[in-house]
PDB file of C-alpha atoms in Angstrom:
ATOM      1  CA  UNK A 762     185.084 -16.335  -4.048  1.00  0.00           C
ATOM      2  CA  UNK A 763     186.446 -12.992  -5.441  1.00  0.00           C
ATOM      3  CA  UNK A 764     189.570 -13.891  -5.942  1.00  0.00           C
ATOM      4  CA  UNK A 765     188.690 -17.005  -8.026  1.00  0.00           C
ATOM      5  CA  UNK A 766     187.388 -14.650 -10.556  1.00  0.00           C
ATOM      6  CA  UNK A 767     190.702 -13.249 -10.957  1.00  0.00           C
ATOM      7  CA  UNK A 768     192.809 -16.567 -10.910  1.00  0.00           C
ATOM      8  CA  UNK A 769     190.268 -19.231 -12.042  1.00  0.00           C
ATOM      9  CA  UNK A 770     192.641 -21.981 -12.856  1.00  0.00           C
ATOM     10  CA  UNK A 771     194.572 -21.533  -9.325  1.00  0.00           C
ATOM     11  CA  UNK A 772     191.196 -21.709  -8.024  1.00  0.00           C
ATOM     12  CA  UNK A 773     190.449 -24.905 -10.009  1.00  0.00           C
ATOM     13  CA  UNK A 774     193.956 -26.415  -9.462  1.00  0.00           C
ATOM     14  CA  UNK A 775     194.209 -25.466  -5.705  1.00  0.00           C
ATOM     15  CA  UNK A 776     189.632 -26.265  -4.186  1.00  0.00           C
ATOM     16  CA  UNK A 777     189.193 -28.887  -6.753  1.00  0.00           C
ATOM     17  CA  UNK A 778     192.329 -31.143  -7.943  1.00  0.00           C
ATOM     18  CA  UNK A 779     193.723 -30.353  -4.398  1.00  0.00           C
ATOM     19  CA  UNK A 780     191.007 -31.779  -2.536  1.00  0.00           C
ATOM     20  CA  UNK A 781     191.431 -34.846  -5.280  1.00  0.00           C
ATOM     21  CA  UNK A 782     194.943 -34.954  -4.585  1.00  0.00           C
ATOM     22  CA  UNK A 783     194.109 -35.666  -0.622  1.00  0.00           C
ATOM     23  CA  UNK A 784     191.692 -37.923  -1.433  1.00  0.00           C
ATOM     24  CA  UNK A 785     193.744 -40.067  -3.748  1.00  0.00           C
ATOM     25  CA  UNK A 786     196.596 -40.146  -1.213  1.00  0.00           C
ATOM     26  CA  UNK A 787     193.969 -41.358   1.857  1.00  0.00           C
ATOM     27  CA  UNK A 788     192.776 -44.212  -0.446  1.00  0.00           C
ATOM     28  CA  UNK A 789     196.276 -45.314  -1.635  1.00  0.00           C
ATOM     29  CA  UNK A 790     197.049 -45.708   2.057  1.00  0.00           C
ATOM     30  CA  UNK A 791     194.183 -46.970   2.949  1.00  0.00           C
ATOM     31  CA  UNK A 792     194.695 -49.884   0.606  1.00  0.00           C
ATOM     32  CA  UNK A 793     198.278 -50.313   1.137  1.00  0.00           C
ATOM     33  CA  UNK A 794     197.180 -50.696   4.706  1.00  0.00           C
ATOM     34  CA  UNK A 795     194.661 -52.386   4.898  1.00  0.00           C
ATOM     35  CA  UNK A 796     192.971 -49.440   8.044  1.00  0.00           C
ATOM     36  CA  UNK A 797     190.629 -47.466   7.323  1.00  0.00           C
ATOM     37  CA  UNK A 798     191.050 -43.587   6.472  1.00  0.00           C
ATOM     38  CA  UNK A 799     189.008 -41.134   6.784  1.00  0.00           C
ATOM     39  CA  UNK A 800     188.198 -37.868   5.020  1.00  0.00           C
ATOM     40  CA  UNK A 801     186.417 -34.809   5.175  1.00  0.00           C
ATOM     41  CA  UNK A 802     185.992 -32.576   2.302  1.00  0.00           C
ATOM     42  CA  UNK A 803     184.686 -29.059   3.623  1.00  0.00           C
ATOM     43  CA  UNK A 804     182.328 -28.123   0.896  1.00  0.00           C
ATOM     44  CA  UNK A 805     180.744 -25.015   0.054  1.00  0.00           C
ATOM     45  CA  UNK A 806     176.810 -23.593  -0.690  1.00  0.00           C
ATOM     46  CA  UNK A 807     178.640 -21.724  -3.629  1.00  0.00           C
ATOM     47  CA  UNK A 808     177.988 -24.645  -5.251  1.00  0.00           C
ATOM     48  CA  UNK A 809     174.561 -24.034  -5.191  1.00  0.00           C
ATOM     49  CA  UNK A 810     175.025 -20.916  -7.324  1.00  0.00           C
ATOM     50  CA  UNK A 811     171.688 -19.013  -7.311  1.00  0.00           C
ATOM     51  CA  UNK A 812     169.410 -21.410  -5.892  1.00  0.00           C
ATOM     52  CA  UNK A 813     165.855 -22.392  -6.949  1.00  0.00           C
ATOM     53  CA  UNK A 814     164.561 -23.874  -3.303  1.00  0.00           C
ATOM     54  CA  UNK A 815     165.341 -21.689   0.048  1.00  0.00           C
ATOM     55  CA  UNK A 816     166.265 -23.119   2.551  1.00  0.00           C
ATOM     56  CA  UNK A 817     168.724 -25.765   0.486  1.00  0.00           C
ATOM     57  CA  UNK A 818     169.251 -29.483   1.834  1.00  0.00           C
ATOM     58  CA  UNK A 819     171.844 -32.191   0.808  1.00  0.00           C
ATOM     59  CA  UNK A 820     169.514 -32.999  -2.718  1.00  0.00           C
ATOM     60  CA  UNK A 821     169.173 -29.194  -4.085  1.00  0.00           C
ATOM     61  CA  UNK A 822     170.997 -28.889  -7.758  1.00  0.00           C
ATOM     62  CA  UNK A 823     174.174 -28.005  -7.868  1.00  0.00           C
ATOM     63  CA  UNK A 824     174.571 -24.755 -10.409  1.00  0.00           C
ATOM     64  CA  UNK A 825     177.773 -23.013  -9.138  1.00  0.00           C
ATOM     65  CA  UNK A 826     178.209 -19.051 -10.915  1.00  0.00           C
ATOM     66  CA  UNK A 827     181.917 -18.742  -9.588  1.00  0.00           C
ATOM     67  CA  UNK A 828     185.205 -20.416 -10.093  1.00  0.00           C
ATOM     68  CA  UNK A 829     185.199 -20.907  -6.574  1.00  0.00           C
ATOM     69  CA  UNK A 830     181.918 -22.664  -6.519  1.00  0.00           C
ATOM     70  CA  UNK A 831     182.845 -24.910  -9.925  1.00  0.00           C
ATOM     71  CA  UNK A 832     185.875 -25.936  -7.970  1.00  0.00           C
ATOM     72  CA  UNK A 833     184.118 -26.806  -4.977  1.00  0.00           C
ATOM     73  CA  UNK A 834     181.197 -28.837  -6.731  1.00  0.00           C
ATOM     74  CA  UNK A 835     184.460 -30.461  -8.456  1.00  0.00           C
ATOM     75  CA  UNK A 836     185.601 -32.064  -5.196  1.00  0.00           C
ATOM     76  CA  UNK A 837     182.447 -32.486  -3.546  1.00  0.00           C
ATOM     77  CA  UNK A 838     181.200 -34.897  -6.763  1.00  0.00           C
ATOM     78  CA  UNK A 839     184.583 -36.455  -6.966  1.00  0.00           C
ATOM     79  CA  UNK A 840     183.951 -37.209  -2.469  1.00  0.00           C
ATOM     80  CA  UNK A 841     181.025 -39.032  -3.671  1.00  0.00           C
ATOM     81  CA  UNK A 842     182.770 -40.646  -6.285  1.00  0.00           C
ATOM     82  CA  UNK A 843     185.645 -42.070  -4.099  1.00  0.00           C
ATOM     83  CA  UNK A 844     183.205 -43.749  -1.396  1.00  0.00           C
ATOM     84  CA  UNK A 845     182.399 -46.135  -4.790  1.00  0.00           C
ATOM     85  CA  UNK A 846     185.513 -47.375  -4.610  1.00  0.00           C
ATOM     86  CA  UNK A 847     185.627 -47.782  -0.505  1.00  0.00           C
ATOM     87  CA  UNK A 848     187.052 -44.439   0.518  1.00  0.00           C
ATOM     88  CA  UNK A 849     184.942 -43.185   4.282  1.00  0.00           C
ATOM     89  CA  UNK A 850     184.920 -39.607   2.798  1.00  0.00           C
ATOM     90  CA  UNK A 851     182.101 -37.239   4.187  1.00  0.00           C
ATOM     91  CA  UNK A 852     181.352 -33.896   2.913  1.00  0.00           C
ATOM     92  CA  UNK A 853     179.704 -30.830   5.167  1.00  0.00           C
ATOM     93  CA  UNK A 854     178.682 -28.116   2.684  1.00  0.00           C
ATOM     94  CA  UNK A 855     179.181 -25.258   5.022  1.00  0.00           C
ATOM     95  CA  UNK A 856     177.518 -21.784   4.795  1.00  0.00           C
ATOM     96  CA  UNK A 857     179.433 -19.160   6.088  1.00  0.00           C
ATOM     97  CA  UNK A 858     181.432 -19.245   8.915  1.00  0.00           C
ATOM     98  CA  UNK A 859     183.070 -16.556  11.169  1.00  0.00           C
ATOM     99  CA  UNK A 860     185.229 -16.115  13.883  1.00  0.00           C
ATOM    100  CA  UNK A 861     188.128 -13.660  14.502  1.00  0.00           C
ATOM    101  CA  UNK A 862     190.537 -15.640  12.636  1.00  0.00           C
ATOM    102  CA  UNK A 863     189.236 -14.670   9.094  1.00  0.00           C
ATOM    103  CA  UNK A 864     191.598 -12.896   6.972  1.00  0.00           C
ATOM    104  CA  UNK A 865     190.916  -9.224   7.390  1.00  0.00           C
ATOM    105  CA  UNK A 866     190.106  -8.960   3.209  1.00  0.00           C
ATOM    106  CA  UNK A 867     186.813 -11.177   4.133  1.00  0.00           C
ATOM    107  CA  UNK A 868     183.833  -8.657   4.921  1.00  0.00           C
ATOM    108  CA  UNK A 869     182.696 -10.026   8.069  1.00  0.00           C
ATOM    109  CA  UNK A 870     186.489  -9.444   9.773  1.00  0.00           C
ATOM    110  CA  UNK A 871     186.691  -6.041   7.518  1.00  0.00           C
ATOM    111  CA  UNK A 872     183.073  -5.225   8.983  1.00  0.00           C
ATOM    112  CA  UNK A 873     184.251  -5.854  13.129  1.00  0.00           C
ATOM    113  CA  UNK A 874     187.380  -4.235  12.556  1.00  0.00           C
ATOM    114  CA  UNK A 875     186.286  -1.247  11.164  1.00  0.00           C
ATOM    115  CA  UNK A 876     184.079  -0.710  14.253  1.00  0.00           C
ATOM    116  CA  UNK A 877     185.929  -1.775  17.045  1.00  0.00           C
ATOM    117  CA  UNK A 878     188.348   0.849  15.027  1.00  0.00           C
ATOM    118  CA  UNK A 879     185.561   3.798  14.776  1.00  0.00           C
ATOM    119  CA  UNK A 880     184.178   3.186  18.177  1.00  0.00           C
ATOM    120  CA  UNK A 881     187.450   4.061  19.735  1.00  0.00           C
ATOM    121  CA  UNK A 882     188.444   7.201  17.537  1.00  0.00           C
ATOM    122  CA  UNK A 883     184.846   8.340  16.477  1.00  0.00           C
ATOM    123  CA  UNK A 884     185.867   8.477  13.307  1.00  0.00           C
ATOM    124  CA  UNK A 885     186.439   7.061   9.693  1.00  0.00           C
ATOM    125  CA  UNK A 886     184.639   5.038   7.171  1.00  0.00           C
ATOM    126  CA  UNK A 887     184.747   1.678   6.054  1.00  0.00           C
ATOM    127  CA  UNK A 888     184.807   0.594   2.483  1.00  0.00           C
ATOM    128  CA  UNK A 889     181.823  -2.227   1.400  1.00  0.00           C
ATOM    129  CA  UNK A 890     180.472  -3.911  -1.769  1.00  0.00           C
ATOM    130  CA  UNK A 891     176.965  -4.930  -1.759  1.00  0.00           C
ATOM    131  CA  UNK A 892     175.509  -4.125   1.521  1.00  0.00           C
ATOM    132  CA  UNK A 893     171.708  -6.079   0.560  1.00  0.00           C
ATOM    133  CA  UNK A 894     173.646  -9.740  -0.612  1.00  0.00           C
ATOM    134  CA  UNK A 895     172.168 -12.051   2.083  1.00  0.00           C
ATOM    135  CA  UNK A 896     174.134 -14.842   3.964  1.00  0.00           C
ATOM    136  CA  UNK A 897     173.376 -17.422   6.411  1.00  0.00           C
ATOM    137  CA  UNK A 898     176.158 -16.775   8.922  1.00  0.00           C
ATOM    138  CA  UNK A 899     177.178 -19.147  11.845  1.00  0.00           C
ATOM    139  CA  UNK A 900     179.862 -19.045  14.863  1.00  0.00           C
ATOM    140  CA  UNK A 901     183.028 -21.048  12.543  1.00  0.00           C
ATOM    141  CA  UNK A 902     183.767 -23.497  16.156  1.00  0.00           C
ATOM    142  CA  UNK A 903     180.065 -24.698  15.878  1.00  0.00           C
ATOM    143  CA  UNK A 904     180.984 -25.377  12.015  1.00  0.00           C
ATOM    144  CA  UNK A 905     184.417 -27.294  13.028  1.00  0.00           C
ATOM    145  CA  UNK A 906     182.095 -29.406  15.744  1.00  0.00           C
ATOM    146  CA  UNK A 907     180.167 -30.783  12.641  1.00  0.00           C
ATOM    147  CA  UNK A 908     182.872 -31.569  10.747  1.00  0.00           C
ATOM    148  CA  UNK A 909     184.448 -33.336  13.430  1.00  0.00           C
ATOM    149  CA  UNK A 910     181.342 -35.098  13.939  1.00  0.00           C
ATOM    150  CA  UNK A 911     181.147 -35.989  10.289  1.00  0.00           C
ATOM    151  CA  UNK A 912     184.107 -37.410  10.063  1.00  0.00           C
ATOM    152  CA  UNK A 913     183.670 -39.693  13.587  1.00  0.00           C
ATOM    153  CA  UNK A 914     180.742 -41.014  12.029  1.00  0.00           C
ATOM    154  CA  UNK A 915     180.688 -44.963  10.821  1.00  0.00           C
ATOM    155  CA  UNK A 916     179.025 -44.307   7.933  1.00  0.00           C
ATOM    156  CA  UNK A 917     180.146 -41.180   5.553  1.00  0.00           C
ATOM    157  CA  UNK A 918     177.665 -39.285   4.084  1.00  0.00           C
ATOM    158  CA  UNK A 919     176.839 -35.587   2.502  1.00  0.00           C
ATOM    159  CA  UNK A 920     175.400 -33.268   5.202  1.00  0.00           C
ATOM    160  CA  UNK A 921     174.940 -29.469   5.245  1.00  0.00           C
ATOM    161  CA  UNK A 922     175.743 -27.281   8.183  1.00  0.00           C
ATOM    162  CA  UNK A 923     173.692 -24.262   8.286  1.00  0.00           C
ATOM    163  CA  UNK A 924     171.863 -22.178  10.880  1.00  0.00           C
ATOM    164  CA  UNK A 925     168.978 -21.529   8.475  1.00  0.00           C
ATOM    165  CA  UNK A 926     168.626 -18.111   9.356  1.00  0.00           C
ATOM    166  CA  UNK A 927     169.701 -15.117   6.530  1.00  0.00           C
ATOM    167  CA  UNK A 928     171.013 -12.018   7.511  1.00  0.00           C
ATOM    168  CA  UNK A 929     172.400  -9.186   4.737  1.00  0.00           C
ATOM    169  CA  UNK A 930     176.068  -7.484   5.111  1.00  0.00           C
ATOM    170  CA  UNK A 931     173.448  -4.522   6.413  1.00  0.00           C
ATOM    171  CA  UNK A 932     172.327  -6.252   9.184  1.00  0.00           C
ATOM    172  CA  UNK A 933     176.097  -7.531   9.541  1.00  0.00           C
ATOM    173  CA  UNK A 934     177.216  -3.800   9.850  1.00  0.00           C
ATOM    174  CA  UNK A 935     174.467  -2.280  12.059  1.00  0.00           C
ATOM    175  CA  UNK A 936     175.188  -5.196  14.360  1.00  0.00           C
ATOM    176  CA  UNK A 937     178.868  -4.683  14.460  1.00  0.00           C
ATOM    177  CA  UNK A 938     178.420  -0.875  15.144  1.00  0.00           C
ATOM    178  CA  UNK A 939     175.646  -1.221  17.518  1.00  0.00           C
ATOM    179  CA  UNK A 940     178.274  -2.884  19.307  1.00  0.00           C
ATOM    180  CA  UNK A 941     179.959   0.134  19.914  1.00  0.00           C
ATOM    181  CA  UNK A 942     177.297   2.398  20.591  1.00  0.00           C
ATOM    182  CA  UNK A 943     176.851   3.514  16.959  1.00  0.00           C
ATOM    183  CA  UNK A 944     173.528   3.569  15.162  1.00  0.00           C
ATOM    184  CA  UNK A 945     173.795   5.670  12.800  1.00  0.00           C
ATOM    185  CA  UNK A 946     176.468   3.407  11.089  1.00  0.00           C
ATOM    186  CA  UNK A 947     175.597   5.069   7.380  1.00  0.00           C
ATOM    187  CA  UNK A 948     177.635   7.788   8.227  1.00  0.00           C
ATOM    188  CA  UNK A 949     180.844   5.630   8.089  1.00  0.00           C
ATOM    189  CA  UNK A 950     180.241   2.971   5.443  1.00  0.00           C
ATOM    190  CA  UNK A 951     181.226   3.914   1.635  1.00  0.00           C
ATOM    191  CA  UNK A 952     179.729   1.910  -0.905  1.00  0.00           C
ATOM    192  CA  UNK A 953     182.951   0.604  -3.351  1.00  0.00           C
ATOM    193  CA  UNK A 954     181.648  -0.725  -6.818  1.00  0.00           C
ATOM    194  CA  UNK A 955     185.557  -2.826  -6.792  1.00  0.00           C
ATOM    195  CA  UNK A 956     184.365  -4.957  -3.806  1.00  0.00           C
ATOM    196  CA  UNK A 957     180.718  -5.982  -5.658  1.00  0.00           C
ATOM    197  CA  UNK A 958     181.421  -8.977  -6.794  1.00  0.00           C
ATOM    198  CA  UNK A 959     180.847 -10.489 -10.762  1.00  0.00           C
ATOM    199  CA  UNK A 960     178.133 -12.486  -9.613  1.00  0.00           C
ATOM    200  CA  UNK A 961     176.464 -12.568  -6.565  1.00  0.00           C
ATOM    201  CA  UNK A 962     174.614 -15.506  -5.326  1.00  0.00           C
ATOM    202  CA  UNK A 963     170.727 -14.818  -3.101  1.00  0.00           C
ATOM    203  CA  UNK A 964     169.019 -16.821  -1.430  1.00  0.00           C
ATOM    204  CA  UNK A 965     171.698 -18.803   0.714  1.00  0.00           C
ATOM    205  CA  UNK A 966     169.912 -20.325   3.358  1.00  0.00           C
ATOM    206  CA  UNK A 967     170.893 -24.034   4.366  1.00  0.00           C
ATOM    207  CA  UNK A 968     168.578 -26.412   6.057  1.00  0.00           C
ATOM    208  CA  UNK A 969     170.786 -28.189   8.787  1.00  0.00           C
ATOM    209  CA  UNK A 970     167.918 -30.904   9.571  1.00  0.00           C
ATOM    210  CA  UNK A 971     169.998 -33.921   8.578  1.00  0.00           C
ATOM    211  CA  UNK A 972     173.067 -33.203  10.532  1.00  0.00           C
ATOM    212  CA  UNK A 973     170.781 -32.510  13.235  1.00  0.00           C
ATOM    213  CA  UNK A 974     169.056 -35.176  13.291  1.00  0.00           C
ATOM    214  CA  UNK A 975     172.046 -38.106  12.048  1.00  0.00           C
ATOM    215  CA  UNK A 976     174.909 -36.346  13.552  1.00  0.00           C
ATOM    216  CA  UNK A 977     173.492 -34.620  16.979  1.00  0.00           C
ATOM    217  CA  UNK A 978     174.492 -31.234  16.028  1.00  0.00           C
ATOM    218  CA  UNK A 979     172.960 -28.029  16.929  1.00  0.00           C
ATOM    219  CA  UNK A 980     174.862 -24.699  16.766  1.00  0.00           C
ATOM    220  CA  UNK A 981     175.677 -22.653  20.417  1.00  0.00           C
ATOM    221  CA  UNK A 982     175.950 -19.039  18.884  1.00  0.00           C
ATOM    222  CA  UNK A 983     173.373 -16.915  17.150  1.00  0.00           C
ATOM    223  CA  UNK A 984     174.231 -13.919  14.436  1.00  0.00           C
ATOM    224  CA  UNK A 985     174.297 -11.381  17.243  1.00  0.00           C
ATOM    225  CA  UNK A 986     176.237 -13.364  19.355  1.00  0.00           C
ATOM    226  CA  UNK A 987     178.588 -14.074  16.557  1.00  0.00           C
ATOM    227  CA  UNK A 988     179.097 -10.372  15.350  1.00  0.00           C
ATOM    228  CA  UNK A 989     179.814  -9.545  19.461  1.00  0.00           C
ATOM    229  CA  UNK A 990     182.223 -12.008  19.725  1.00  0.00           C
ATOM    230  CA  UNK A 991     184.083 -10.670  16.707  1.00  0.00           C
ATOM    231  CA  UNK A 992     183.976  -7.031  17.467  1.00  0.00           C
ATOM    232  CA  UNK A 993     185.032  -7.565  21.038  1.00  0.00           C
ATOM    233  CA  UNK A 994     188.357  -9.428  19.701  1.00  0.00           C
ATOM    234  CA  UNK A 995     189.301  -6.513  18.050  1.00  0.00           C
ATOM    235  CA  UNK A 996     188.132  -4.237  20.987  1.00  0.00           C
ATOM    236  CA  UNK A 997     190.741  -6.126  22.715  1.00  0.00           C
ATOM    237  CA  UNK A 998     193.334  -6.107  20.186  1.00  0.00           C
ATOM    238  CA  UNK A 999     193.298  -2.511  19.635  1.00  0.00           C
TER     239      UNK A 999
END
């Protein structure tokens, strides 16, 4: 999402007309064919922008604030638009989603390194945006089980794939250290204005009942377990 701000029309070109491109290609074989293909387009809840309703379903308004999240709400409208003209594409608009493969410039891999890093050494900071913004975090396997669900499915549909709890990047961070034996994690976090981003959406909590209910999902791995799983990777590494 920050980086769209800085490149908007790579973000456009590569989450929007990218997913498009995919999509076109499935249906051109698909009617050269004659089989049927199927798709999944991994949406986003930055789509939702800063939403009205909390927790959000598969009919709240899309009103994205980033690049990212225009781009997103591109493909995700143009997914519905191909199943008009007989394309099985499904959509899961995934909240966020973590595991030890992130990139380390996303907070949530910044966050577990940085403590698995400070536990060992017992010392050094960490360098953090806004530490209130509030996401609904889940274990990123559970996420790939719903997809793969979604896409199994006879009948493609929109579906959103949440845990429907919200924790903030605080809560994020004082799980992460507490993982290590720190609590008083203040002592190592500095607060960087460059890493706050343009716009920041609140209120991201997704309500999962549909996938749930249609698809048989359920997710294995609360926050906590989540933020252990991540620190002890890098325990490991290091």
């Amino acid at each position: 999402v920050a980086a769209s701000w800085e490149n908007s029309l790579l973000s456009g070109q590569v989450t929007g007309l990218g997913a498009l491109t995919v999509m076109e290609a499935a249906l051109a074989v698909q009617n050269t064919t004659g089989k049927t293909v199927s798709v999944l387009q991994p949406s986003s809840a930055e789509m939702f922008g800063r939403p009205k309703v909390s927790p959000q379903d598969e009919n709240t308004a899309v009103a994205p604030v980033s690049p990212y999240g225009a781009a997103k709400a591109y493909a995700h409208f143009m997914a519905r638009s191909m199943r008009e003209v007989g394309l099985k594409v499904s959509t899961v608009i995934m909240y966020n989603h973590e595991s030890p493969r992130r990139p380390i410039d996303y907070v949530s891999r910044k966050i577990a390194m940085a403590a698995a890093r400070i536990g060992r050494d017992g010392a050094g900071v960490v360098e953090l945006g806004n530490l209130d913004a509030q996401r609904d975090w889940g274990w990123a396997p559970d996420y790939v089980d719903a997809m793969i669900r979604a896409l199994r499915f006879p009948v493609p549909d929109d579906y959103i794939v949440a845990t429907g709890v919200a924790h903030s990047v605080k809560d994020f961070v004082a799980a992460a250290f507490s993982r290590v034996g720190i609590t008083d994690w203040e002592n190592y976090v500095v607060i960087n204005p460059e890493f706050v981003r343009p716009v920041d959406p609140t209120n991201f909590v997704g309500n999962a009942i549909k996938a749930k209910e249609i698809l048989g999902w359920r997710p294995t791995l609360d926050f906590n377990g989540l933020v252990d799983k991540m620190v002890e990777f890098e325990l490991n590494a290091l």
